[in-house]
């Protein structure tokens, strides 16, 4: 309705509503009786007899209007009906002006000046003939099916953490146990510890006690 610039004017007066109610009452009272008199029993037979029944009704109850000028306006030449009677959905743009619709990837059919950022919500219209359009700011942009862009993966591999190394049994950092006493006491060999510290600091002068 908005595309055709049609405004809905509601009937708020009792007189206007009464005309509609009287018309439906006339149809309900007379149409069923007319169909029964004609012996009509199926829906197909009723549809075939309806034009003659309407002509009979108009001949009996129709009244000439005071104004014969039609209230209907002509269609605006700038309105394309193929762009109005469409299926309409909303999608988010991906990289390179691509979007996904009905399981397919689409992009602009022709190079255009249209520049939209990724993740921009746009309107997608599918016409009765199956054409898919991108509708933006009142203008249609033809779309074509394309391949979904592949994500680039970097060739460099991330370095993995080094595996833990277990010291040998004779390593100086290994502690010794004095089993001569009643309770097992953990002790450290000072000479072995000094040799280990020297191997790390390259001199005894750097080692503080």
GROMACS .gro file of C-alpha atoms in nm:
model
  209
    1UNK     CA    1   0.000   0.000   0.000
    2UNK     CA    2   0.281   0.241   0.085
    3UNK     CA    3   0.458   0.171  -0.244
    4UNK     CA    4   0.142   0.270  -0.433
    5UNK     CA    5   0.093   0.578  -0.213
    6UNK     CA    6  -0.251   0.448  -0.114
    7UNK     CA    7  -0.402   0.581   0.206
    8UNK     CA    8  -0.657   0.376   0.395
    9UNK     CA    9  -0.961   0.583   0.492
   10UNK     CA   10  -1.167   0.408   0.757
   11UNK     CA   11  -1.547   0.430   0.768
   12UNK     CA   12  -1.617   0.590   1.106
   13UNK     CA   13  -1.979   0.697   1.045
   14UNK     CA   14  -2.280   0.473   1.120
   15UNK     CA   15  -2.420   0.550   0.774
   16UNK     CA   16  -2.114   0.410   0.597
   17UNK     CA   17  -2.110   0.096   0.809
   18UNK     CA   18  -2.484   0.052   0.761
   19UNK     CA   19  -2.451   0.038   0.383
   20UNK     CA   20  -2.200  -0.245   0.410
   21UNK     CA   21  -2.410  -0.436   0.663
   22UNK     CA   22  -2.726  -0.401   0.452
   23UNK     CA   23  -2.542  -0.526   0.145
   24UNK     CA   24  -2.415  -0.837   0.323
   25UNK     CA   25  -2.759  -0.899   0.471
   26UNK     CA   26  -2.910  -0.882   0.124
   27UNK     CA   27  -2.657  -1.130  -0.009
   28UNK     CA   28  -2.704  -1.367   0.284
   29UNK     CA   29  -3.082  -1.361   0.258
   30UNK     CA   30  -3.114  -1.384  -0.120
   31UNK     CA   31  -2.801  -1.565  -0.243
   32UNK     CA   32  -2.859  -1.886  -0.048
   33UNK     CA   33  -3.222  -1.899  -0.162
   34UNK     CA   34  -3.127  -1.833  -0.525
   35UNK     CA   35  -2.872  -2.115  -0.519
   36UNK     CA   36  -3.124  -2.354  -0.368
   37UNK     CA   37  -3.386  -2.264  -0.629
   38UNK     CA   38  -3.133  -2.332  -0.906
   39UNK     CA   39  -3.056  -2.673  -0.756
   40UNK     CA   40  -2.687  -2.594  -0.710
   41UNK     CA   41  -2.505  -2.837  -0.480
   42UNK     CA   42  -2.133  -2.801  -0.557
   43UNK     CA   43  -1.884  -2.518  -0.537
   44UNK     CA   44  -1.811  -2.536  -0.910
   45UNK     CA   45  -2.178  -2.493  -0.996
   46UNK     CA   46  -2.206  -2.195  -0.759
   47UNK     CA   47  -1.908  -2.018  -0.920
   48UNK     CA   48  -2.056  -2.073  -1.264
   49UNK     CA   49  -2.394  -1.924  -1.162
   50UNK     CA   50  -2.254  -1.631  -0.964
   51UNK     CA   51  -2.210  -1.383  -1.259
   52UNK     CA   52  -2.576  -1.410  -1.360
   53UNK     CA   53  -2.687  -1.375  -0.997
   54UNK     CA   54  -2.480  -1.060  -0.951
   55UNK     CA   55  -2.622  -0.914  -1.271
   56UNK     CA   56  -2.973  -0.986  -1.144
   57UNK     CA   57  -2.894  -0.826  -0.809
   58UNK     CA   58  -2.747  -0.510  -0.964
   59UNK     CA   59  -3.044  -0.474  -1.200
   60UNK     CA   60  -3.282  -0.477  -0.904
   61UNK     CA   61  -3.090  -0.278  -0.638
   62UNK     CA   62  -2.826  -0.066  -0.821
   63UNK     CA   63  -2.858   0.315  -0.809
   64UNK     CA   64  -2.689   0.558  -1.045
   65UNK     CA   65  -2.413   0.755  -0.864
   66UNK     CA   66  -2.436   1.131  -0.831
   67UNK     CA   67  -2.079   1.168  -0.963
   68UNK     CA   68  -1.969   0.953  -1.252
   69UNK     CA   69  -1.601   1.050  -1.227
   70UNK     CA   70  -1.389   0.755  -1.118
   71UNK     CA   71  -1.219   0.797  -0.780
   72UNK     CA   72  -0.936   0.567  -0.881
   73UNK     CA   73  -0.604   0.728  -0.969
   74UNK     CA   74  -0.378   0.619  -1.249
   75UNK     CA   75  -0.065   0.428  -1.165
   76UNK     CA   76   0.245   0.641  -1.123
   77UNK     CA   77   0.469   0.567  -1.426
   78UNK     CA   78   0.776   0.560  -1.199
   79UNK     CA   79   0.641   0.256  -1.009
   80UNK     CA   80   0.755  -0.080  -1.144
   81UNK     CA   81   0.508  -0.352  -1.044
   82UNK     CA   82   0.782  -0.614  -1.073
   83UNK     CA   83   0.961  -0.444  -0.783
   84UNK     CA   84   0.644  -0.414  -0.571
   85UNK     CA   85   0.498  -0.765  -0.587
   86UNK     CA   86   0.805  -0.937  -0.444
   87UNK     CA   87   0.919  -1.156  -0.156
   88UNK     CA   88   1.109  -0.933   0.085
   89UNK     CA   89   1.373  -1.033   0.337
   90UNK     CA   90   1.663  -0.872   0.519
   91UNK     CA   91   2.022  -0.992   0.514
   92UNK     CA   92   2.362  -0.876   0.641
   93UNK     CA   93   2.633  -0.802   0.387
   94UNK     CA   94   2.959  -0.990   0.399
   95UNK     CA   95   3.296  -0.895   0.254
   96UNK     CA   96   3.298  -0.775  -0.107
   97UNK     CA   97   2.926  -0.684  -0.111
   98UNK     CA   98   2.822  -1.049  -0.084
   99UNK     CA   99   2.516  -1.187   0.093
  100UNK     CA  100   2.357  -1.524   0.154
  101UNK     CA  101   2.001  -1.591   0.035
  102UNK     CA  102   1.822  -1.927   0.017
  103UNK     CA  103   2.149  -2.113   0.071
  104UNK     CA  104   2.327  -1.933  -0.216
  105UNK     CA  105   2.584  -1.654  -0.223
  106UNK     CA  106   2.507  -1.342  -0.427
  107UNK     CA  107   2.696  -1.030  -0.526
  108UNK     CA  108   2.628  -0.729  -0.749
  109UNK     CA  109   2.569  -0.834  -1.109
  110UNK     CA  110   2.739  -0.525  -1.254
  111UNK     CA  111   3.011  -0.294  -1.118
  112UNK     CA  112   2.836  -0.007  -0.943
  113UNK     CA  113   2.911   0.295  -0.732
  114UNK     CA  114   2.727   0.138  -0.440
  115UNK     CA  115   2.962   0.099  -0.145
  116UNK     CA  116   2.833  -0.059   0.174
  117UNK     CA  117   3.027  -0.172   0.478
  118UNK     CA  118   3.031  -0.534   0.588
  119UNK     CA  119   2.757  -0.639   0.833
  120UNK     CA  120   2.524  -0.371   0.693
  121UNK     CA  121   2.158  -0.485   0.696
  122UNK     CA  122   2.002  -0.456   0.349
  123UNK     CA  123   1.668  -0.553   0.195
  124UNK     CA  124   1.660  -0.838  -0.056
  125UNK     CA  125   1.364  -0.871  -0.294
  126UNK     CA  126   1.280  -1.175  -0.504
  127UNK     CA  127   1.051  -1.103  -0.799
  128UNK     CA  128   0.779  -1.331  -0.931
  129UNK     CA  129   1.012  -1.430  -1.216
  130UNK     CA  130   1.281  -1.544  -0.968
  131UNK     CA  131   1.520  -1.249  -1.002
  132UNK     CA  132   1.700  -1.149  -0.680
  133UNK     CA  133   1.751  -0.776  -0.618
  134UNK     CA  134   1.926  -0.572  -0.353
  135UNK     CA  135   1.696  -0.284  -0.260
  136UNK     CA  136   1.873   0.020  -0.116
  137UNK     CA  137   1.743   0.375  -0.080
  138UNK     CA  138   1.455   0.313  -0.319
  139UNK     CA  139   1.678   0.176  -0.596
  140UNK     CA  140   1.708  -0.186  -0.720
  141UNK     CA  141   2.051  -0.340  -0.772
  142UNK     CA  142   2.063  -0.665  -0.970
  143UNK     CA  143   2.239  -0.957  -0.802
  144UNK     CA  144   2.404  -1.265  -0.946
  145UNK     CA  145   2.505  -1.593  -0.791
  146UNK     CA  146   2.872  -1.628  -0.705
  147UNK     CA  147   3.110  -1.850  -0.513
  148UNK     CA  148   3.141  -1.796  -0.142
  149UNK     CA  149   3.476  -1.626  -0.065
  150UNK     CA  150   3.728  -1.854   0.102
  151UNK     CA  151   3.905  -1.748   0.418
  152UNK     CA  152   4.279  -1.703   0.383
  153UNK     CA  153   4.493  -1.905   0.620
  154UNK     CA  154   4.845  -1.795   0.709
  155UNK     CA  155   5.124  -2.035   0.606
  156UNK     CA  156   5.330  -1.981   0.923
  157UNK     CA  157   5.279  -2.236   1.196
  158UNK     CA  158   5.258  -2.139   1.558
  159UNK     CA  159   5.547  -2.267   1.765
  160UNK     CA  160   5.443  -2.535   2.009
  161UNK     CA  161   5.559  -2.539   2.369
  162UNK     CA  162   5.870  -2.743   2.443
  163UNK     CA  163   5.814  -3.081   2.601
  164UNK     CA  164   5.920  -3.100   2.967
  165UNK     CA  165   6.263  -3.258   3.027
  166UNK     CA  166   6.322  -3.476   3.328
  167UNK     CA  167   6.671  -3.447   3.490
  168UNK     CA  168   6.886  -3.759   3.505
  169UNK     CA  169   6.928  -3.948   3.828
  170UNK     CA  170   7.289  -3.824   3.872
  171UNK     CA  171   7.199  -3.461   3.805
  172UNK     CA  172   7.342  -3.219   4.069
  173UNK     CA  173   7.000  -3.076   4.133
  174UNK     CA  174   6.879  -3.414   4.253
  175UNK     CA  175   6.852  -3.424   4.630
  176UNK     CA  176   6.990  -3.702   4.850
  177UNK     CA  177   6.834  -3.862   5.152
  178UNK     CA  178   7.011  -3.939   5.478
  179UNK     CA  179   6.879  -4.276   5.597
  180UNK     CA  180   7.114  -4.311   5.894
  181UNK     CA  181   6.875  -4.138   6.129
  182UNK     CA  182   6.540  -4.265   6.250
  183UNK     CA  183   6.340  -4.026   6.039
  184UNK     CA  184   6.419  -3.977   5.677
  185UNK     CA  185   6.567  -3.631   5.632
  186UNK     CA  186   6.597  -3.453   5.300
  187UNK     CA  187   6.944  -3.303   5.249
  188UNK     CA  188   7.129  -3.128   4.970
  189UNK     CA  189   7.487  -3.184   4.863
  190UNK     CA  190   7.651  -2.838   4.883
  191UNK     CA  191   7.929  -2.919   4.636
  192UNK     CA  192   7.679  -3.050   4.381
  193UNK     CA  193   7.458  -2.744   4.432
  194UNK     CA  194   7.756  -2.509   4.382
  195UNK     CA  195   7.854  -2.688   4.062
  196UNK     CA  196   7.497  -2.649   3.934
  197UNK     CA  197   7.488  -2.279   4.016
  198UNK     CA  198   7.827  -2.229   3.850
  199UNK     CA  199   7.699  -2.391   3.535
  200UNK     CA  200   7.416  -2.133   3.529
  201UNK     CA  201   7.614  -1.819   3.625
  202UNK     CA  202   7.954  -1.917   3.480
  203UNK     CA  203   8.136  -1.803   3.794
  204UNK     CA  204   8.121  -1.853   4.169
  205UNK     CA  205   8.137  -1.477   4.224
  206UNK     CA  206   7.781  -1.436   4.090
  207UNK     CA  207   7.643  -1.686   4.335
  208UNK     CA  208   7.525  -1.535   4.666
  209UNK     CA  209   7.480  -1.745   4.973
   0.00000   0.00000   0.00000
